[in-house]
PDB file of C-alpha atoms in Angstrom:
ATOM      1  CA  UNK A 798      76.820 147.532  89.553  1.00 93.00           C
ATOM      2  CA  UNK A 799      74.312 149.700  87.781  1.00 96.00           C
ATOM      3  CA  UNK A 800      71.084 148.657  86.427  1.00 96.00           C
ATOM      4  CA  UNK A 801      69.133 150.797  83.997  1.00 97.00           C
ATOM      5  CA  UNK A 802      65.503 150.331  83.423  1.00 97.00           C
ATOM      6  CA  UNK A 803      62.473 152.138  82.201  1.00 98.00           C
ATOM      7  CA  UNK A 804      63.111 152.315  78.339  1.00 97.00           C
ATOM      8  CA  UNK A 805      60.534 151.408  75.736  1.00 97.00           C
ATOM      9  CA  UNK A 806      58.495 152.324  72.572  1.00 98.00           C
ATOM     10  CA  UNK A 807      56.828 155.739  72.653  1.00 98.00           C
ATOM     11  CA  UNK A 808      55.333 157.957  70.165  1.00 98.00           C
ATOM     12  CA  UNK A 809      56.974 161.333  69.419  1.00 98.00           C
ATOM     13  CA  UNK A 810      55.940 163.955  71.905  1.00 98.00           C
ATOM     14  CA  UNK A 811      55.627 161.100  74.612  1.00 98.00           C
ATOM     15  CA  UNK A 812      57.613 160.747  77.791  1.00 98.00           C
ATOM     16  CA  UNK A 813      59.602 158.076  79.569  1.00 98.00           C
ATOM     17  CA  UNK A 814      61.434 157.984  82.897  1.00 98.00           C
ATOM     18  CA  UNK A 815      64.612 155.857  83.176  1.00 98.00           C
ATOM     19  CA  UNK A 816      65.883 154.722  86.472  1.00 98.00           C
ATOM     20  CA  UNK A 817      69.414 153.692  87.383  1.00 98.00           C
ATOM     21  CA  UNK A 818      69.786 151.466  90.282  1.00 98.00           C
ATOM     22  CA  UNK A 819      72.965 151.068  92.031  1.00 97.00           C
ATOM     23  CA  UNK A 820      74.450 148.297  94.286  1.00 95.00           C
ATOM     24  CA  UNK A 821      77.730 147.252  95.460  1.00 94.00           C
ATOM     25  CA  UNK A 822      79.279 150.628  96.101  1.00 94.00           C
ATOM     26  CA  UNK A 823      78.551 153.694  97.925  1.00 95.00           C
ATOM     27  CA  UNK A 824      76.227 155.570  95.593  1.00 96.00           C
ATOM     28  CA  UNK A 825      76.644 158.924  96.923  1.00 94.00           C
ATOM     29  CA  UNK A 826      80.335 158.794  96.556  1.00 96.00           C
ATOM     30  CA  UNK A 827      79.653 159.076  92.758  1.00 97.00           C
ATOM     31  CA  UNK A 828      78.574 161.468  90.231  1.00 97.00           C
ATOM     32  CA  UNK A 829      75.893 159.882  87.919  1.00 97.00           C
ATOM     33  CA  UNK A 830      75.921 160.407  84.147  1.00 97.00           C
ATOM     34  CA  UNK A 831      73.488 159.246  81.375  1.00 98.00           C
ATOM     35  CA  UNK A 832      74.807 158.403  77.900  1.00 98.00           C
ATOM     36  CA  UNK A 833      73.250 157.161  74.845  1.00 98.00           C
ATOM     37  CA  UNK A 834      74.192 155.493  71.865  1.00 98.00           C
ATOM     38  CA  UNK A 835      72.273 155.117  68.558  1.00 96.00           C
ATOM     39  CA  UNK A 836      72.955 152.550  65.831  1.00 92.00           C
ATOM     40  CA  UNK A 837      76.104 153.556  63.798  1.00 95.00           C
ATOM     41  CA  UNK A 838      76.909 156.501  66.142  1.00 96.00           C
ATOM     42  CA  UNK A 839      79.399 157.101  68.934  1.00 96.00           C
ATOM     43  CA  UNK A 840      78.260 157.077  72.530  1.00 96.00           C
ATOM     44  CA  UNK A 841      77.429 160.571  73.657  1.00 96.00           C
ATOM     45  CA  UNK A 842      76.532 162.274  76.999  1.00 97.00           C
ATOM     46  CA  UNK A 843      73.195 163.214  77.646  1.00 98.00           C
ATOM     47  CA  UNK A 844      73.252 164.491  81.157  1.00 98.00           C
ATOM     48  CA  UNK A 845      75.013 164.168  84.531  1.00 98.00           C
ATOM     49  CA  UNK A 846      74.580 165.051  88.199  1.00 98.00           C
ATOM     50  CA  UNK A 847      76.784 165.782  91.006  1.00 97.00           C
ATOM     51  CA  UNK A 848      76.897 163.792  94.173  1.00 97.00           C
ATOM     52  CA  UNK A 849      74.696 166.104  96.154  1.00 96.00           C
ATOM     53  CA  UNK A 850      72.450 167.070  93.184  1.00 96.00           C
ATOM     54  CA  UNK A 851      73.596 170.686  93.308  1.00 96.00           C
ATOM     55  CA  UNK A 852      74.926 170.558  89.732  1.00 96.00           C
ATOM     56  CA  UNK A 853      73.663 169.157  86.638  1.00 97.00           C
ATOM     57  CA  UNK A 854      74.784 169.240  82.877  1.00 97.00           C
ATOM     58  CA  UNK A 855      72.782 168.653  79.956  1.00 97.00           C
ATOM     59  CA  UNK A 856      73.399 168.138  76.382  1.00 97.00           C
ATOM     60  CA  UNK A 857      72.215 171.021  74.207  1.00 97.00           C
ATOM     61  CA  UNK A 858      69.916 168.445  72.021  1.00 97.00           C
ATOM     62  CA  UNK A 859      68.035 167.572  75.390  1.00 98.00           C
ATOM     63  CA  UNK A 860      68.122 170.830  77.384  1.00 98.00           C
ATOM     64  CA  UNK A 861      64.539 171.959  78.409  1.00 97.00           C
ATOM     65  CA  UNK A 862      63.075 168.529  77.575  1.00 98.00           C
ATOM     66  CA  UNK A 863      65.075 166.023  80.016  1.00 98.00           C
ATOM     67  CA  UNK A 864      65.634 166.232  83.538  1.00 98.00           C
ATOM     68  CA  UNK A 865      68.197 164.356  85.632  1.00 98.00           C
ATOM     69  CA  UNK A 866      67.801 163.599  89.417  1.00 98.00           C
ATOM     70  CA  UNK A 867      68.947 161.330  91.965  1.00 98.00           C
ATOM     71  CA  UNK A 868      67.677 159.823  95.419  1.00 98.00           C
ATOM     72  CA  UNK A 869      70.897 158.815  97.408  1.00 98.00           C
ATOM     73  CA  UNK A 870      68.781 157.319 100.001  1.00 97.00           C
ATOM     74  CA  UNK A 871      67.465 154.763  97.390  1.00 98.00           C
ATOM     75  CA  UNK A 872      70.716 154.381  95.617  1.00 98.00           C
ATOM     76  CA  UNK A 873      68.915 155.384  92.278  1.00 98.00           C
ATOM     77  CA  UNK A 874      69.373 158.049  89.596  1.00 98.00           C
ATOM     78  CA  UNK A 875      66.602 159.162  87.186  1.00 98.00           C
ATOM     79  CA  UNK A 876      66.354 160.564  83.792  1.00 98.00           C
ATOM     80  CA  UNK A 877      62.687 162.033  82.951  1.00 98.00           C
ATOM     81  CA  UNK A 878      62.534 162.549  79.191  1.00 98.00           C
ATOM     82  CA  UNK A 879      59.561 164.442  77.934  1.00 98.00           C
ATOM     83  CA  UNK A 880      58.678 165.793  74.563  1.00 98.00           C
ATOM     84  CA  UNK A 881      60.435 162.935  72.952  1.00 98.00           C
ATOM     85  CA  UNK A 882      61.707 163.009  69.280  1.00 98.00           C
ATOM     86  CA  UNK A 883      62.640 160.343  67.055  1.00 97.00           C
ATOM     87  CA  UNK A 884      66.379 161.547  67.066  1.00 97.00           C
ATOM     88  CA  UNK A 885      66.279 160.487  70.905  1.00 98.00           C
ATOM     89  CA  UNK A 886      66.195 156.648  69.666  1.00 98.00           C
ATOM     90  CA  UNK A 887      69.224 155.010  71.288  1.00 98.00           C
ATOM     91  CA  UNK A 888      70.338 152.731  73.894  1.00 98.00           C
ATOM     92  CA  UNK A 889      70.547 154.706  77.067  1.00 98.00           C
ATOM     93  CA  UNK A 890      73.198 153.863  79.583  1.00 98.00           C
ATOM     94  CA  UNK A 891      74.022 155.246  83.140  1.00 97.00           C
ATOM     95  CA  UNK A 892      77.249 155.503  84.680  1.00 97.00           C
ATOM     96  CA  UNK A 893      79.144 156.195  87.864  1.00 97.00           C
ATOM     97  CA  UNK A 894      81.999 158.865  88.211  1.00 95.00           C
ATOM     98  CA  UNK A 895      84.252 158.633  91.455  1.00 94.00           C
ATOM     99  CA  UNK A 896      84.589 162.308  91.384  1.00 92.00           C
ATOM    100  CA  UNK A 897      86.098 163.626  94.638  1.00 87.00           C
ATOM    101  CA  UNK A 898      84.011 166.802  95.072  1.00 89.00           C
ATOM    102  CA  UNK A 899      80.478 166.397  95.845  1.00 90.00           C
ATOM    103  CA  UNK A 900      79.429 169.447  93.813  1.00 90.00           C
ATOM    104  CA  UNK A 901      81.008 168.517  90.530  1.00 90.00           C
ATOM    105  CA  UNK A 902      79.678 166.641  87.486  1.00 92.00           C
ATOM    106  CA  UNK A 903      81.842 165.780  84.610  1.00 91.00           C
ATOM    107  CA  UNK A 904      81.088 165.190  80.949  1.00 88.00           C
ATOM    108  CA  UNK A 905      83.588 163.004  79.746  1.00 90.00           C
ATOM    109  CA  UNK A 906      82.964 159.333  79.070  1.00 91.00           C
ATOM    110  CA  UNK A 907      86.451 158.380  80.360  1.00 91.00           C
ATOM    111  CA  UNK A 908      85.650 159.679  83.931  1.00 92.00           C
ATOM    112  CA  UNK A 909      83.185 156.998  84.439  1.00 94.00           C
ATOM    113  CA  UNK A 910      84.149 153.839  86.272  1.00 89.00           C
ATOM    114  CA  UNK A 911      80.828 151.707  86.460  1.00 87.00           C
ATOM    115  CA  UNK A 912      78.427 151.289  83.534  1.00 93.00           C
ATOM    116  CA  UNK A 913      74.958 149.773  83.383  1.00 88.00           C
ATOM    117  CA  UNK A 914      73.818 147.515  80.784  1.00 92.00           C
ATOM    118  CA  UNK A 915      71.699 149.881  78.877  1.00 94.00           C
ATOM    119  CA  UNK A 916      67.942 150.359  78.069  1.00 98.00           C
ATOM    120  CA  UNK A 917      66.380 150.817  74.526  1.00 98.00           C
ATOM    121  CA  UNK A 918      64.479 153.837  74.041  1.00 98.00           C
ATOM    122  CA  UNK A 919      62.733 154.021  70.721  1.00 98.00           C
ATOM    123  CA  UNK A 920      60.601 157.037  69.551  1.00 98.00           C
ATOM    124  CA  UNK A 921      58.458 156.539  66.720  1.00 97.00           C
ATOM    125  CA  UNK A 922      57.266 159.600  64.292  1.00 93.00           C
TER     126      UNK A 922
END
């Protein structure tokens, strides 16, 4: 399973660091993705990282502000979010993709097998 944490209420321009702790499966066999869902909107991809951390993808809306990383020794992935904007307000989810190659990360929600419960991020203006 995956446990996302680190969300909260922050003012615009502030920072948060989300964590995604994995258990019950071999963490480094999976690419990890972060997704978010705002009220009334579809879930969207934010960022994803390959099994060996060599490849990352970012949504255009967060590129240059968010940084994804992972520590396979700790079975944990992270999403550092800087320069937060009110439009970043959403429930953030982490998910695991059983991609075969260690150097690949995939954008599509359907690729992801395990999902965490989500953590709320609220950015006030």
